[in-house]
Amino acid sequence: MFVPKDPDFVNRVRASFARQSVMTTIGATMTAVEPGAVAIELPFRADLCQQHGFLHAGVVATIVDSACGYAALTLMQADAAVLSIEFKANFTAPAAGERFVAQGRVVRAGRTITVCTGEVFAVAADREKSICLMQATMMALGADAGLRD
Amino acid sequence: MFVPKDPDFVNRVRASFARQSVMTTIGATMTAVEPGAVAIELPFRADLCQQHGFLHAGVVATIVDSACGYAALTLMQADAAVLSIEFKANFTAPAAGERFVAQGRVVRAGRTITVCTGEVFAVAADREKSICLMQATMMALGADAGLRD
Amino acid sequence: MFVPKDPDFVNRVRASFARQSVMTTIGATMTAVEPGAVAIELPFRADLCQQHGFLHAGVVATIVDSACGYAALTLMQADAAVLSIEFKANFTAPAAGERFVAQGRVVRAGRTITVCTGEVFAVAADREKSICLMQATMMALGADAGLRD
Amino acid sequence: MFVPKDPDFVNRVRASFARQSVMTTIGATMTAVEPGAVAIELPFRADLCQQHGFLHAGVVATIVDSACGYAALTLMQADAAVLSIEFKANFTAPAAGERFVAQGRVVRAGRTITVCTGEVFAVAADREKSICLMQATMMALGADAGLRD
């Protein structure tokens, strides 16, 4: 459905993800990169939780924000940088599971603004449950623009 | 302006924050607890960044979500648990600085639903800059309700 | 997928919609009511526009908020009232068309909180285009609760 | 605090508001235009309500979206058009009152993206109550860009 402007988008997106130090810190990996869609996976860790032992909502937001941002980047020009302008997340169930899969998808790719939806699934031995929905706005910044709007 | 139902709210909120393992992991501390208002501080760390060396938007969201959630909890009954139903964050400047201060404030405290606003400031030697605005909805769960709606 | 608690949900939802005076004022009708899903349609009107002749974003939000709220109400108990706690809308294309179809769907139905997604399509002779995405939080209020949380 | 690029911004904003046909239809007027801030007022009308006789959340969103959009436009260049990319609104009390005052304020004015906060107050003889908080993202489109990103 989407045709990337940069044929080398997979390598470009994976290289950028590798520079997100927080992903290494929390143990998240990028498990899929397609035109307009990215998946990031995070195994449960007891040191990333809130007060009741569930994954912290902010950590959930961290992986799905990156999934949305990189989904947007798959469709941008080779020299563009992507910036999260804003996101909104609903937490629909406690983040309990063995691992968490965040999916980001582009729903509208404009010249400057890309709108994405994201969803996070908690996965355990016997089930997969949706725990978070995101709606996010991403911005493309040209190489000449620096990193500011 | 707000009168806490639980006179021991400071201890209760600080004890709950101490159980948020992710705060220890990223190095965040709770620096203020008042009726309807909480501040959380996070020194910059190179291992919590996105691809351009700024603090990741999700980490910014993590501290301001906790600040909002605990601001809500200051006004809840002694046996209540607080749950982030949803939040929305605008990122208004790159998260560059020596440390980050997240402030959460209650704007409406209902029986079940509390609405909060949050703001994050990046602090460096010579300046303090607003980098994120949040609007969040928190829910009070009774001790008997378990942790589900 | 969803089983309504009230077998008479269609009549109940349609009767409530008929009491939304703003829908009559703008000319919107409810075109579908299913368990967890509602559609509302609005023909274009030149007196509901913003400065460039497109339907005003707030009017778009009005029909999709009602579609989401009534989608939530289809699954609530017969004596419940539904309240929009919050919504977030991304406007992905100008609201240009002959008529607009707003769809609201429940993604999570809790005891108190229901989370919905909404989408609005602009329809013209030769095309149908998505122009708005919504994520909304609805609250069930019991008959005894009055209309306040 | 903000210095408009266009010294004639008041006339320009008021002329644009006059072209928003929906404002005439619902009876809203622009009551203040300052650099980075706009107020819009709407008297209560029984034909703009939801099922319980309160002003519909979408109508509340309509006036505060316009207040935010025009607050953003006060700071844009003379030939720019303003577009609502997205907004998020929390409804903090029922929209009951004799009239409603929506205030929009710029919190961050970038080259392309402007972030605003909005608030709506319900006013009656004896009180003024905050009923809605908005966080909105507005985009500046150049005269040469048409009305699309």
XYZ file of C-alpha atoms in Angstrom, chain B residues 8 13 15 19-20 23 26 29 51 56 62 76 85 97 99 104 109-110 112 116 121 136-137 141 144-145 148:
27
model
C -0.755 10.787 55.804
C 2.680 8.587 48.021
C 6.100 4.698 49.713
C 7.852 0.620 44.703
C 8.040 1.891 41.092
C 12.146 4.999 38.695
C 16.300 5.297 35.312
C 13.521 10.839 42.396
C 18.773 8.467 18.027
C 13.616 9.665 24.538
C 7.365 8.136 31.992
C -7.455 9.889 47.019
C -6.349 5.487 32.003
C 19.573 19.416 29.421
C 18.346 17.314 34.343
C 2.031 16.936 37.758
C -10.605 15.544 41.339
C -13.763 13.446 40.984
C -13.585 8.034 40.278
C -4.216 16.216 35.630
C 11.300 21.324 32.131
C -3.823 12.856 31.695
C -6.805 10.967 33.092
C -9.581 1.952 42.260
C -11.781 -4.109 46.998
C -11.791 -3.564 43.246
C -9.094 -3.668 37.203
